[in-house]
């Protein structure tokens, strides 16, 4: 006698094979991560006043637009694909968190451009360096999602480091705000204090966003590894 459950599994496998092979979500994640890496590198160069500031602001905007193209492609493909490597909610949550990261980079660059900041405090530069490291780890994680079962341990190690980086950014942020307050309390330049505080806030939001990406990756590992 044929087992009913086995028959159902076989029928499901047959149905899967009939579906169109569409939706390279892994490739889209990787392309989006590459855009984030380029934007983070440009932000770090911007905070270190390397070269023309307008060049780096423009680079960040260009990469953010490229990332927007990817997320539109993801959402369009999700709507057209019946079965996906992960469920729809997982795909949209992950790409959404990644997009928040590059959106916050653009917000930081726009604020720097708006206030015409030419010199950056050491803490701002240190935060930008941590952002570069974190985004690099996210880019390393994306190809590993193609085989979560095999790569679960490495993915967890990457997300653990990303979360630690967010904590390190928080500490640098607090130290920078304190130094900023003490410096401008002495010189009485309240406008400079407000502007610096605004830039610190934008950089800290980038860290919050990349921690969200780490949490989304961890959720995938828990569900699928």
GROMACS .gro file of C-alpha atoms in nm:
model
  225
    1UNK     CA    1   0.000   0.000   0.000
    2UNK     CA    2   0.134   0.341  -0.092
    3UNK     CA    3   0.198   0.577   0.196
    4UNK     CA    4  -0.025   0.885   0.162
    5UNK     CA    5   0.235   1.128   0.294
    6UNK     CA    6   0.501   0.997   0.053
    7UNK     CA    7   0.257   1.037  -0.233
    8UNK     CA    8   0.191   1.396  -0.134
    9UNK     CA    9   0.563   1.474  -0.118
   10UNK     CA   10   0.620   1.317  -0.460
   11UNK     CA   11   0.328   1.514  -0.606
   12UNK     CA   12   0.465   1.836  -0.455
   13UNK     CA   13   0.809   1.767  -0.604
   14UNK     CA   14   0.649   1.705  -0.944
   15UNK     CA   15   0.459   2.033  -0.913
   16UNK     CA   16   0.778   2.221  -0.819
   17UNK     CA   17   0.952   2.097  -1.132
   18UNK     CA   18   0.673   2.239  -1.345
   19UNK     CA   19   0.724   2.590  -1.209
   20UNK     CA   20   0.932   2.842  -1.405
   21UNK     CA   21   1.287   2.884  -1.273
   22UNK     CA   22   1.253   3.254  -1.199
   23UNK     CA   23   1.369   3.477  -0.921
   24UNK     CA   24   1.744   3.494  -0.859
   25UNK     CA   25   1.699   3.649  -0.516
   26UNK     CA   26   2.048   3.549  -0.408
   27UNK     CA   27   2.200   3.742  -0.696
   28UNK     CA   28   1.984   4.043  -0.613
   29UNK     CA   29   2.095   4.034  -0.248
   30UNK     CA   30   2.456   4.023  -0.361
   31UNK     CA   31   2.415   4.315  -0.603
   32UNK     CA   32   2.247   4.523  -0.334
   33UNK     CA   33   2.523   4.441  -0.086
   34UNK     CA   34   2.785   4.545  -0.342
   35UNK     CA   35   2.614   4.883  -0.376
   36UNK     CA   36   2.618   4.919   0.004
   37UNK     CA   37   2.991   4.840   0.015
   38UNK     CA   38   3.068   5.107  -0.245
   39UNK     CA   39   2.854   5.363  -0.061
   40UNK     CA   40   3.017   5.286   0.275
   41UNK     CA   41   3.364   5.321   0.123
   42UNK     CA   42   3.267   5.658  -0.027
   43UNK     CA   43   3.127   5.771   0.310
   44UNK     CA   44   3.452   5.680   0.485
   45UNK     CA   45   3.653   5.877   0.228
   46UNK     CA   46   3.412   6.168   0.268
   47UNK     CA   47   3.463   6.180   0.646
   48UNK     CA   48   3.839   6.175   0.596
   49UNK     CA   49   3.821   6.463   0.347
   50UNK     CA   50   3.995   6.254   0.080
   51UNK     CA   51   3.955   6.427  -0.253
   52UNK     CA   52   3.650   6.622  -0.367
   53UNK     CA   53   3.358   6.594  -0.123
   54UNK     CA   54   3.105   6.637  -0.405
   55UNK     CA   55   3.254   6.333  -0.577
   56UNK     CA   56   3.189   6.109  -0.275
   57UNK     CA   57   2.842   6.249  -0.210
   58UNK     CA   58   2.760   6.185  -0.575
   59UNK     CA   59   2.900   5.833  -0.551
   60UNK     CA   60   2.681   5.755  -0.250
   61UNK     CA   61   2.373   5.886  -0.429
   62UNK     CA   62   2.455   5.687  -0.742
   63UNK     CA   63   2.496   5.365  -0.545
   64UNK     CA   64   2.177   5.433  -0.349
   65UNK     CA   65   1.989   5.468  -0.678
   66UNK     CA   66   2.142   5.139  -0.796
   67UNK     CA   67   2.026   4.975  -0.472
   68UNK     CA   68   1.677   5.115  -0.529
   69UNK     CA   69   1.673   4.949  -0.871
   70UNK     CA   70   1.758   4.618  -0.705
   71UNK     CA   71   1.487   4.643  -0.441
   72UNK     CA   72   1.228   4.726  -0.707
   73UNK     CA   73   1.341   4.417  -0.897
   74UNK     CA   74   1.313   4.207  -0.581
   75UNK     CA   75   0.960   4.325  -0.504
   76UNK     CA   76   0.850   4.276  -0.865
   77UNK     CA   77   0.995   3.924  -0.873
   78UNK     CA   78   0.842   3.832  -0.537
   79UNK     CA   79   0.499   3.917  -0.675
   80UNK     CA   80   0.556   3.698  -0.984
   81UNK     CA   81   0.718   3.397  -0.816
   82UNK     CA   82   0.494   3.132  -0.662
   83UNK     CA   83   0.766   2.948  -0.468
   84UNK     CA   84   1.086   3.110  -0.344
   85UNK     CA   85   1.400   2.995  -0.164
   86UNK     CA   86   1.265   3.164   0.148
   87UNK     CA   87   0.913   3.284   0.214
   88UNK     CA   88   0.809   3.623   0.081
   89UNK     CA   89   0.821   3.791   0.420
   90UNK     CA   90   1.181   3.683   0.478
   91UNK     CA   91   1.291   3.811   0.136
   92UNK     CA   92   1.125   4.150   0.169
   93UNK     CA   93   1.240   4.193   0.530
   94UNK     CA   94   1.603   4.121   0.445
   95UNK     CA   95   1.620   4.344   0.137
   96UNK     CA   96   1.426   4.614   0.324
   97UNK     CA   97   1.678   4.615   0.610
   98UNK     CA   98   1.965   4.629   0.361
   99UNK     CA   99   1.799   4.919   0.182
  100UNK     CA  100   1.754   5.107   0.511
  101UNK     CA  101   2.131   5.083   0.555
  102UNK     CA  102   2.218   5.252   0.227
  103UNK     CA  103   1.931   5.501   0.266
  104UNK     CA  104   2.085   5.612   0.598
  105UNK     CA  105   2.423   5.649   0.426
  106UNK     CA  106   2.265   5.880   0.173
  107UNK     CA  107   2.093   6.076   0.450
  108UNK     CA  108   2.431   6.124   0.621
  109UNK     CA  109   2.594   6.235   0.295
  110UNK     CA  110   2.310   6.477   0.225
  111UNK     CA  111   2.345   6.633   0.571
  112UNK     CA  112   2.720   6.670   0.522
  113UNK     CA  113   2.656   6.841   0.189
  114UNK     CA  114   2.380   7.062   0.331
  115UNK     CA  115   2.592   7.193   0.619
  116UNK     CA  116   2.904   7.218   0.400
  117UNK     CA  117   3.115   7.024   0.646
  118UNK     CA  118   3.480   7.010   0.543
  119UNK     CA  119   3.647   6.885   0.863
  120UNK     CA  120   3.528   6.583   1.059
  121UNK     CA  121   3.581   6.485   1.417
  122UNK     CA  122   3.789   6.172   1.486
  123UNK     CA  123   3.486   5.993   1.628
  124UNK     CA  124   3.294   6.048   1.303
  125UNK     CA  125   3.581   5.893   1.109
  126UNK     CA  126   3.595   5.599   1.350
  127UNK     CA  127   3.221   5.541   1.312
  128UNK     CA  128   3.255   5.546   0.932
  129UNK     CA  129   3.535   5.287   0.954
  130UNK     CA  130   3.312   5.057   1.160
  131UNK     CA  131   3.036   5.102   0.904
  132UNK     CA  132   3.272   4.995   0.625
  133UNK     CA  133   3.366   4.683   0.822
  134UNK     CA  134   3.004   4.592   0.899
  135UNK     CA  135   2.885   4.636   0.543
  136UNK     CA  136   3.176   4.426   0.422
  137UNK     CA  137   3.061   4.147   0.652
  138UNK     CA  138   2.707   4.174   0.515
  139UNK     CA  139   2.846   4.144   0.161
  140UNK     CA  140   3.041   3.835   0.270
  141UNK     CA  141   2.722   3.683   0.415
  142UNK     CA  142   2.509   3.719   0.103
  143UNK     CA  143   2.664   3.440  -0.111
  144UNK     CA  144   2.656   3.209   0.192
  145UNK     CA  145   2.276   3.227   0.191
  146UNK     CA  146   2.280   3.007  -0.118
  147UNK     CA  147   2.354   2.712   0.112
  148UNK     CA  148   2.238   2.802   0.461
  149UNK     CA  149   2.258   2.449   0.595
  150UNK     CA  150   2.627   2.423   0.515
  151UNK     CA  151   2.712   2.785   0.599
  152UNK     CA  152   2.499   2.836   0.909
  153UNK     CA  153   2.796   2.847   1.146
  154UNK     CA  154   2.985   3.105   0.943
  155UNK     CA  155   2.672   3.315   0.895
  156UNK     CA  156   2.615   3.321   1.271
  157UNK     CA  157   2.976   3.426   1.329
  158UNK     CA  158   2.936   3.711   1.079
  159UNK     CA  159   2.613   3.837   1.231
  160UNK     CA  160   2.762   3.816   1.580
  161UNK     CA  161   3.047   4.042   1.469
  162UNK     CA  162   2.807   4.283   1.298
  163UNK     CA  163   2.603   4.318   1.618
  164UNK     CA  164   2.924   4.381   1.815
  165UNK     CA  165   3.020   4.650   1.565
  166UNK     CA  166   2.686   4.823   1.627
  167UNK     CA  167   2.769   4.829   1.997
  168UNK     CA  168   3.114   4.971   1.923
  169UNK     CA  169   2.958   5.242   1.708
  170UNK     CA  170   2.726   5.330   1.996
  171UNK     CA  171   3.021   5.377   2.230
  172UNK     CA  172   3.208   5.593   1.979
  173UNK     CA  173   2.887   5.790   1.920
  174UNK     CA  174   2.850   5.863   2.292
  175UNK     CA  175   3.215   5.964   2.326
  176UNK     CA  176   3.188   6.188   2.021
  177UNK     CA  177   2.877   6.361   2.148
  178UNK     CA  178   3.043   6.423   2.485
  179UNK     CA  179   3.357   6.567   2.328
  180UNK     CA  180   3.144   6.777   2.094
  181UNK     CA  181   2.942   6.915   2.384
  182UNK     CA  182   3.248   7.002   2.594
  183UNK     CA  183   3.428   7.164   2.300
  184UNK     CA  184   3.141   7.388   2.200
  185UNK     CA  185   3.038   7.466   2.555
  186UNK     CA  186   3.380   7.626   2.586
  187UNK     CA  187   3.380   7.814   2.257
  188UNK     CA  188   3.008   7.898   2.266
  189UNK     CA  189   2.951   7.791   1.905
  190UNK     CA  190   2.601   7.647   1.944
  191UNK     CA  191   2.542   7.612   1.570
  192UNK     CA  192   2.854   7.399   1.530
  193UNK     CA  193   2.736   7.181   1.819
  194UNK     CA  194   2.394   7.126   1.660
  195UNK     CA  195   2.544   7.046   1.319
  196UNK     CA  196   2.794   6.798   1.462
  197UNK     CA  197   2.522   6.633   1.667
  198UNK     CA  198   2.315   6.592   1.351
  199UNK     CA  199   2.599   6.415   1.168
  200UNK     CA  200   2.663   6.187   1.465
  201UNK     CA  201   2.294   6.098   1.468
  202UNK     CA  202   2.296   6.002   1.100
  203UNK     CA  203   2.604   5.784   1.140
  204UNK     CA  204   2.452   5.611   1.440
  205UNK     CA  205   2.135   5.536   1.240
  206UNK     CA  206   2.345   5.354   0.980
  207UNK     CA  207   2.470   5.126   1.256
  208UNK     CA  208   2.116   5.059   1.376
  209UNK     CA  209   2.023   4.963   1.019
  210UNK     CA  210   2.309   4.719   0.968
  211UNK     CA  211   2.226   4.553   1.300
  212UNK     CA  212   1.875   4.497   1.163
  213UNK     CA  213   2.031   4.324   0.861
  214UNK     CA  214   2.225   4.095   1.094
  215UNK     CA  215   1.904   4.008   1.278
  216UNK     CA  216   1.729   3.923   0.951
  217UNK     CA  217   2.016   3.695   0.848
  218UNK     CA  218   2.009   3.526   1.189
  219UNK     CA  219   1.637   3.464   1.151
  220UNK     CA  220   1.701   3.289   0.818
  221UNK     CA  221   1.971   3.074   0.974
  222UNK     CA  222   1.740   2.973   1.259
  223UNK     CA  223   1.457   2.887   1.022
  224UNK     CA  224   1.657   2.706   0.753
  225UNK     CA  225   1.993   2.583   0.887
   0.00000   0.00000   0.00000
